[in-house]
Tab-separated table of C-alpha atoms in Angstrom:
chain	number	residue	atom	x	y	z
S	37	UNK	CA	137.793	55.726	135.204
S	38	UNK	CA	137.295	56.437	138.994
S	39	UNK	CA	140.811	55.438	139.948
S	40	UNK	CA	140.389	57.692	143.086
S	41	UNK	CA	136.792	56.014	144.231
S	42	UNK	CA	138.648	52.720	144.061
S	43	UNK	CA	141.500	53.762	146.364
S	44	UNK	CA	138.736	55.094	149.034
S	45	UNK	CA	137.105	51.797	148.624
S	46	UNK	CA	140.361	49.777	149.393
S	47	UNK	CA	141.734	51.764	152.187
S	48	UNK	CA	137.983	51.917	153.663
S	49	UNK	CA	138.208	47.835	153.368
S	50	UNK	CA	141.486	47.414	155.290
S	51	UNK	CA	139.986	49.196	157.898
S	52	UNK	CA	136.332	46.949	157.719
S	53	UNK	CA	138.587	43.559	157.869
S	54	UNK	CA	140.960	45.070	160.391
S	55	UNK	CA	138.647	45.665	162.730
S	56	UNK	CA	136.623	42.711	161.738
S	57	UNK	CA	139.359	40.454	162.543
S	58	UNK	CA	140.768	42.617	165.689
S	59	UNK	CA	137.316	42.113	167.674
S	60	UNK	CA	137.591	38.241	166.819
S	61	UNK	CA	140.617	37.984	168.439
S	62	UNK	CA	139.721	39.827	171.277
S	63	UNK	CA	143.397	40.587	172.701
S	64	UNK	CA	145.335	41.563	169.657
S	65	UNK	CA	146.030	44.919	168.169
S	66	UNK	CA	147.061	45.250	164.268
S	67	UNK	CA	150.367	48.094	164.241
S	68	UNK	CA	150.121	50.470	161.540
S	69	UNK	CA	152.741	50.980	159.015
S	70	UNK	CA	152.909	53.998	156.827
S	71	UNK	CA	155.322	53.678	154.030
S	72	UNK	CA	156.840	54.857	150.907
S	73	UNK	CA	158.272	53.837	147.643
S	74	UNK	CA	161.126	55.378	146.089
S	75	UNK	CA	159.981	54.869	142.477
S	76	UNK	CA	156.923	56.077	143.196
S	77	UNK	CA	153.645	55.630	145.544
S	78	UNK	CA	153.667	53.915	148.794
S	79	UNK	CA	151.045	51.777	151.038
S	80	UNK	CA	149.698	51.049	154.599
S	81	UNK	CA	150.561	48.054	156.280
S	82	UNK	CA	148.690	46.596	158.997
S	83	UNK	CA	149.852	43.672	161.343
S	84	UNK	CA	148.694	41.931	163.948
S	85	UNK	CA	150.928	39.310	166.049
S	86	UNK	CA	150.650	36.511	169.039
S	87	UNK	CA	147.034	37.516	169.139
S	88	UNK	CA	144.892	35.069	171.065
S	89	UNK	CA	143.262	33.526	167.922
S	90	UNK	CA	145.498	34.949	165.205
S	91	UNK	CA	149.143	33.895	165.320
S	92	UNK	CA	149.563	36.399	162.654
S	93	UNK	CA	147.091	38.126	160.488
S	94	UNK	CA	148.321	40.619	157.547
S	95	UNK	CA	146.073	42.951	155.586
S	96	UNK	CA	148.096	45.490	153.404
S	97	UNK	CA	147.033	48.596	151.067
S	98	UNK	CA	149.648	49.362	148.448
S	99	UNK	CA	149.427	51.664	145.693
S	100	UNK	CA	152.203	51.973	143.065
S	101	UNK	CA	153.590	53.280	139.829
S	102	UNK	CA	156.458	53.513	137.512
S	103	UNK	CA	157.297	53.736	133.871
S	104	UNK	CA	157.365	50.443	133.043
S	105	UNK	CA	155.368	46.935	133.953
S	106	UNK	CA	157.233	44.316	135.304
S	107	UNK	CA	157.718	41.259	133.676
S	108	UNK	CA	154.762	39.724	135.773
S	109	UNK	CA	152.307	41.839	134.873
S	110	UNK	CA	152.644	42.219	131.390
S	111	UNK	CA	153.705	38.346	130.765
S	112	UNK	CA	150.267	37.366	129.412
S	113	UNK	CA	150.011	40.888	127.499
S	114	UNK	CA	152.979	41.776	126.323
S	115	UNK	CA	151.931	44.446	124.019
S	116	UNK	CA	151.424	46.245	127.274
S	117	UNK	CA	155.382	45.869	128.095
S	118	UNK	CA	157.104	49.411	128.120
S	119	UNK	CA	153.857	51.173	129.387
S	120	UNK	CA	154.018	53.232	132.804
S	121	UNK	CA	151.416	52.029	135.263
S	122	UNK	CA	150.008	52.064	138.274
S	123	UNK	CA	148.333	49.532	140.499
S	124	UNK	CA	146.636	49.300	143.819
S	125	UNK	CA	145.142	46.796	145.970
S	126	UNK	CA	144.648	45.183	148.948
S	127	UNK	CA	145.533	42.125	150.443
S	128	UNK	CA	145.897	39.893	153.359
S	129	UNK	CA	146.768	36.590	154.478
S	130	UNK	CA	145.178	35.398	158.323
S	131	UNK	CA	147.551	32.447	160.123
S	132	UNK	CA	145.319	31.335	162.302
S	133	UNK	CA	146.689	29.793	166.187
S	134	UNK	CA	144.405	27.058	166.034
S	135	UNK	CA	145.337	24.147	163.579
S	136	UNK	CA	141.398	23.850	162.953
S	137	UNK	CA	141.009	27.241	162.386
S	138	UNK	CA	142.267	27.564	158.137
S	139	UNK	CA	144.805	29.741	157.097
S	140	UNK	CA	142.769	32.452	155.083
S	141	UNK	CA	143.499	34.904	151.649
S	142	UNK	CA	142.042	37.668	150.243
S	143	UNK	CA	143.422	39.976	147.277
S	144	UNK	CA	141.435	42.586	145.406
S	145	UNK	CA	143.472	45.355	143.324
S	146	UNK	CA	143.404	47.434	139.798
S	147	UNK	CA	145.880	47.654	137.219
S	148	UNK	CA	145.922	50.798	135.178
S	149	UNK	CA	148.690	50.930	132.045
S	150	UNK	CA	149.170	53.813	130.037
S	151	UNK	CA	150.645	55.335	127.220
S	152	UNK	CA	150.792	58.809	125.812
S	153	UNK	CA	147.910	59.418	123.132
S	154	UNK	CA	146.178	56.173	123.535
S	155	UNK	CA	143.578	55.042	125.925
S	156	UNK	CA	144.506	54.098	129.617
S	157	UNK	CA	144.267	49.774	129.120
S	158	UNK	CA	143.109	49.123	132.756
S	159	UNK	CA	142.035	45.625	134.422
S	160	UNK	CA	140.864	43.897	137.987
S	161	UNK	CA	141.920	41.230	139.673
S	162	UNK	CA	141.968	39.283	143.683
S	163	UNK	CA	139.453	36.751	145.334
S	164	UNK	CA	139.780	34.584	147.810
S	165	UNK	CA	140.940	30.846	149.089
S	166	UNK	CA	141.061	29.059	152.240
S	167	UNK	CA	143.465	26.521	153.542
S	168	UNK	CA	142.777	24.353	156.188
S	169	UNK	CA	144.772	21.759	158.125
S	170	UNK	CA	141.705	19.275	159.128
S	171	UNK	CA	139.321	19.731	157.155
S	172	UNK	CA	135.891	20.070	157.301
S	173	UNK	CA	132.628	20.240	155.110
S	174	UNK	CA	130.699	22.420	156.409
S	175	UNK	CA	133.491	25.247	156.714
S	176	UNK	CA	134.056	24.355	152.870
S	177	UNK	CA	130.477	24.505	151.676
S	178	UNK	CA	130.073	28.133	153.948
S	179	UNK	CA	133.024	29.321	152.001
S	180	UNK	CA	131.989	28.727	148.950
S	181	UNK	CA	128.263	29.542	149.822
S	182	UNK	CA	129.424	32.859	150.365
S	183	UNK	CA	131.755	33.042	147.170
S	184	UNK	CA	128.389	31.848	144.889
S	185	UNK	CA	126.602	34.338	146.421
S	186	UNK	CA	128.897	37.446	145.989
S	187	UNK	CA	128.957	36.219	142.421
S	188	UNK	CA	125.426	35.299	141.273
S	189	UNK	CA	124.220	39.036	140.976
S	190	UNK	CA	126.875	39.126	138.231
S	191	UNK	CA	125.859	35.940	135.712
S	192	UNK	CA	125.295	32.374	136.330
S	193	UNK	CA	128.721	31.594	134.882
S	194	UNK	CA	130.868	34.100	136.968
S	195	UNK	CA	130.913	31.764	140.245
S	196	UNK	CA	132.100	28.497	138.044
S	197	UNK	CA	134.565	30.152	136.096
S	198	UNK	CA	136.220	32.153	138.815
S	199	UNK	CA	136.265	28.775	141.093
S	200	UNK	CA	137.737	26.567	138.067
S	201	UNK	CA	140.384	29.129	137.843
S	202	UNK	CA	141.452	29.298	141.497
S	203	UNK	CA	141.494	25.449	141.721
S	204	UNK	CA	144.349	26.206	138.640
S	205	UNK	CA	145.835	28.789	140.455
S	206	UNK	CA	146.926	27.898	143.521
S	207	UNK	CA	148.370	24.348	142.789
S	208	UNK	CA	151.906	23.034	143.943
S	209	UNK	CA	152.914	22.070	140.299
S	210	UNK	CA	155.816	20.533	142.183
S	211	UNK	CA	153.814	19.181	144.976
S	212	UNK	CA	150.486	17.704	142.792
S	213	UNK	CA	148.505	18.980	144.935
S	214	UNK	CA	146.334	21.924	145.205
S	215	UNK	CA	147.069	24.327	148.365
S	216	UNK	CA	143.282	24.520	149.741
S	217	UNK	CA	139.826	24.151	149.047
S	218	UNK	CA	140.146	27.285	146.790
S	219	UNK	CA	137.298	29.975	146.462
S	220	UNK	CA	137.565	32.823	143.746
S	221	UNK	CA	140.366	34.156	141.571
S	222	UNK	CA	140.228	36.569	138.768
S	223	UNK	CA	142.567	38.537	136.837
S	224	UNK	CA	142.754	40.739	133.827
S	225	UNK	CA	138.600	41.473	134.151
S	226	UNK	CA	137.692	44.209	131.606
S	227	UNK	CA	135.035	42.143	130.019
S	228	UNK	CA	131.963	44.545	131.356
S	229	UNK	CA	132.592	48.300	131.669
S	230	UNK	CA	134.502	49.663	134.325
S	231	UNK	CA	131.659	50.183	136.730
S	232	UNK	CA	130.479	47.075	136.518
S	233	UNK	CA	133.804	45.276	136.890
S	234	UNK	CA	134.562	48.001	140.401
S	235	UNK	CA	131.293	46.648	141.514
S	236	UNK	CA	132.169	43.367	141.156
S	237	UNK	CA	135.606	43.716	143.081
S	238	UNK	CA	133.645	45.322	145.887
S	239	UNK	CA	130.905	42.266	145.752
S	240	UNK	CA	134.061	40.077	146.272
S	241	UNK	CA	136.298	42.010	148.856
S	242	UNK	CA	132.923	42.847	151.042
S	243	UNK	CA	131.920	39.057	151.434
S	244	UNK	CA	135.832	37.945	152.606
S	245	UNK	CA	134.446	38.745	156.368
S	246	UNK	CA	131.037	36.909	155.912
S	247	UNK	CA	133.006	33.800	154.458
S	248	UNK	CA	135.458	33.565	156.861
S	249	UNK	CA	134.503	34.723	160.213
S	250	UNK	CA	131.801	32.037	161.035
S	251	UNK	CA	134.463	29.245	160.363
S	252	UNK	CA	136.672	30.779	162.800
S	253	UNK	CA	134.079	31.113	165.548
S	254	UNK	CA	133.106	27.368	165.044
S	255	UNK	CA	136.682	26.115	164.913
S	256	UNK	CA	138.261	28.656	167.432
S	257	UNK	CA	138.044	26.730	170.957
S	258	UNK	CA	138.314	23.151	169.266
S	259	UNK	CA	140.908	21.576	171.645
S	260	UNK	CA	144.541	20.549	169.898
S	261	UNK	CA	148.050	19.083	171.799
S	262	UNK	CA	151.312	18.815	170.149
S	263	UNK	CA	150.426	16.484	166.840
S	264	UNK	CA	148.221	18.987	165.815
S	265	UNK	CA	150.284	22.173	165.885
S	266	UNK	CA	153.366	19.824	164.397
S	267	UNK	CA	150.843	18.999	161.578
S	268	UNK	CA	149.961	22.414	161.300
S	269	UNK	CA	153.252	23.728	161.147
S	270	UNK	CA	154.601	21.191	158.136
S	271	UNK	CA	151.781	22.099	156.301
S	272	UNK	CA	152.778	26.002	156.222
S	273	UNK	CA	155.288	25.030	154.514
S	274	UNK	CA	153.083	24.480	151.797
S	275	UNK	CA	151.865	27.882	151.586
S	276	UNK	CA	155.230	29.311	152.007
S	277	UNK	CA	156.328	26.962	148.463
S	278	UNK	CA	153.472	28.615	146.676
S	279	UNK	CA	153.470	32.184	147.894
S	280	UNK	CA	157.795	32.061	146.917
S	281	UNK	CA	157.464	30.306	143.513
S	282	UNK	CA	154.073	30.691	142.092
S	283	UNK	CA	152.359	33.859	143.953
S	284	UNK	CA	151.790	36.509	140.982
S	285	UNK	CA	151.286	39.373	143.330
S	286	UNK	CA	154.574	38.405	145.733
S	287	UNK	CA	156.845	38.274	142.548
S	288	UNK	CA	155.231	41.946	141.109
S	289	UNK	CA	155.856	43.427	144.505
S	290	UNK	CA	159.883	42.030	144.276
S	291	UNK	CA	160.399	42.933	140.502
S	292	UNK	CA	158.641	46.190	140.983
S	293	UNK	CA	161.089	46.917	143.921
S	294	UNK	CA	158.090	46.810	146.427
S	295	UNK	CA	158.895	46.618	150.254
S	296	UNK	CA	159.942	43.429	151.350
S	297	UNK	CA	158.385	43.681	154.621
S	298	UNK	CA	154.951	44.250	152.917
S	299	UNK	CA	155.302	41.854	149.978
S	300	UNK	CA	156.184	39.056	152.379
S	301	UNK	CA	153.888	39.756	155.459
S	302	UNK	CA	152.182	36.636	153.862
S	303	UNK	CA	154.411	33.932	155.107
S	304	UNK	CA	153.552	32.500	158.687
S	305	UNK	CA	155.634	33.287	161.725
S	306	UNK	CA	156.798	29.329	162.348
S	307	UNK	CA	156.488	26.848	159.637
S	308	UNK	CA	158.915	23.424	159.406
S	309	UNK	CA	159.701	20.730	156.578
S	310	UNK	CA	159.916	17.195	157.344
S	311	UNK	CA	161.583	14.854	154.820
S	312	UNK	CA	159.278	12.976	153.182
S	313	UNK	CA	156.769	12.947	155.743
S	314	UNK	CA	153.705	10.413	155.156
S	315	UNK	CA	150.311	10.327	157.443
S	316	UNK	CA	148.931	7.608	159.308
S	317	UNK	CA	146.546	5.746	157.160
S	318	UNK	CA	142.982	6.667	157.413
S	319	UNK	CA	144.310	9.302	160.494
S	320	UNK	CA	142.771	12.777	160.052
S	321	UNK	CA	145.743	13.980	158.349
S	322	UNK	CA	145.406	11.568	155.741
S	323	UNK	CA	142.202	12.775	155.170
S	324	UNK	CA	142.919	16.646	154.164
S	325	UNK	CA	144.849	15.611	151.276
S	326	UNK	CA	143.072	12.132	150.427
S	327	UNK	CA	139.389	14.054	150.310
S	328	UNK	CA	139.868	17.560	151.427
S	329	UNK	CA	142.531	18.780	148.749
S	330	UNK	CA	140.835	17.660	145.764
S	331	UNK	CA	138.636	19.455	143.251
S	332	UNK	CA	135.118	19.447	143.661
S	333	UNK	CA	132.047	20.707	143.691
S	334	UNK	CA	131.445	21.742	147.856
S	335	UNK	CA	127.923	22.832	146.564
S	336	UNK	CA	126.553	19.991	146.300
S	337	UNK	CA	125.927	17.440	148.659
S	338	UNK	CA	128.291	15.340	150.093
C-alpha cells in the first residue's frame, strides 16, 4: 500500500480546489487551521467566509487513527469491529451566495484496518453531488458529463453504478425526497488492486473543479431579490437534515471524537424552517422538486 502517496495526493488537492475556488470568488481568502487529535492524528482545515460568491465554502484534510473502528465504519463489516485503523480524506462542502449558484460536495478518503499478523483490510470511498435551488439542465447534464467522464476510463459500468448509488445515498428518508441531482458515491472499493482503485479516487477528486466551476460562472451574476434568498435559505435546511441524520462521514468524525469544528464546517452559515411550507403551483420553486429532484438519466436528452 502507498498510504503515504495518498496523503500527498489529498493535501496537494485541498490546495488545487482552494485556490480553485479562492480565484472564483475573487475577494475571499480561505483561513488555515492546523489541528490535532488527542487519540491520535490530526487535519488541516480550510475556510473561507462572506466571500463575494461563496457565502461559505469548506474544504478539510483529516487524517486519523485509533484502536478501534467506530460503529459507522465497521456497520456493514463487522468482522472488521475491534481492529485499529486509520483513515484520511478530504472533503468539502461550497454554500454558494447566489440562490442559482448550487450548493456543492466533494469527499474522497481511504480506510485502512488492521490487525496484528493478518493483512492490512483497506478500502476507498467519496464522490460528488450537487444541490441546487432552481434548477437547471444544462448545469445538471455538465455535472454529470463530467462525472461519466472521470469514470469511463475505468469500465462502462462504473459511471451507472456509482450514480444509482448516490441517488440512494443522499435521500431524506423522512423527507421522500432526494437532496440534489446527485453525481458519484462510492464506498468500500477494493474490487481492483490498490493502484487501480488510488487512481480512480484521483480520476474523481481531480474532475470536482471541472464539474463545478463552469456552473458557477454561468449562474454567478444571475440577478435574485428577497424570494429567492428566502427560498434558498428553507431549502438549507434540507442539507442540514441529511448531513445531521444520515451523513456517514459527519457521524464517523463525532463517534471517532473528531473536531467538531471540522466535522461540521458542512452546515451553511444561515438556513431557516418554515412549517409546512408549499410552492406556488407551476412557480419555479415548484419546479426543483416536481422535475429537478427526481431520478433520472441527465444524459440523455431532455
Amino acid at each position: 500500500m502507498q498510504v503515504e502517496a495518498v496523503k500527498t495526493y489529498l493535501l496537494d488537492l485541498q490546495s488545487a480546489i482552494c485556490e480553485g475556488l479562492a480565484a472564483e470568488d475573487g475577494a475571499g481568502e480561505f483561513i488555515v487551521d492546523e489541528w490535532r487529535r488527542e487519540a491520535g492524528g490530526g487535519g488541516r482545515s480550510r475556510v473561507l467566509a462572506e466571500g463575494a460568491v461563496f457565502e461559505k465554502a469548506g474544504v478539510n484534510f483529516s487524517h486519523v487513527m485509533g484502536e478501534g473502528l467506530p460503529a459507522s465504519a465497521s456497520a456493514a463489516r463487522p468482522e472488521l469491529a475491534g481492529r485499529s485503523y486509520q483513515a484520511m480524506g478530504v472533503s468539502l462542502v461550497i454554500h454558494p451566495r447566489n440562490p442559482y449558484v448550487p450548493t456543492s460536495h466533494a469527499n474522497v478518503r481511504l480506510f485502512v484496518a488492521e490487525k496484528p499478523g493478518e493483512e492490512p483490510v483497506w478500502w476507498f470511498g467519496g464522490g460528488y453531488d450537487l444541490t441546487p435551488y432552481y434548477g437547471n439542465r444544462e448545469d445538471c447534464e455538465h455535472w454529470h458529463r463530467t462525472a461519466f467522464d472521470a469514470c469511463a476510463p475505468f469500465g462502462d459500468e462504473v459511471y451507472p453504478r456509482y450514480k444509482a448509488w448516490c441517488d440512494d445515498y443522499f435521500y431524506l428518508k423522512h423527507r421522500r425526497e432526494p437532496r440534489g441531482v446527485g453525481g458519484l458515491f462510492f464506498d468500500d472499493l477494493n474490487t481492483w488492486d490498490f493502484d487501480t482503485c488510488f487512481a480512480f479516487m484521483r480520476a474523481v477528486g481531480d474532475s470536482y473543479l471541472e464539474a463545478y466551476l463552469p456552473i458557477v460562472r454561468r449562474r454567478r451574476d444571475t440577478p435574485y431579490g428577497e424570494r429567492e434568498r428566502q427560498f434558498q435559505l428553507y431549502r438549507r435546511g434540507r442539507y442540514v437534515e441529511f448531513n445531521l441524520v444520515f451523513d456517514r462521514g459527519t457521524l464517523f468524525g463525532l463517534q471517532s471524537d473528531g473536531r467538531t469544528e471540522a466535522i461540521l464546517m458542512s452546515l451553511p452559515p444561515l438556513v431557516r424552517w418554515e412549517y409546512d411550507y408549499r410552492p406556488e403551483p407551476d412557480s419555479p420553486e415548484a419546479e426543483l422538486t416536481e422535475y429537478y429532484l427526481q431520478s433520472r438519466d441527465w444524459l440523455q436528452p431532455a
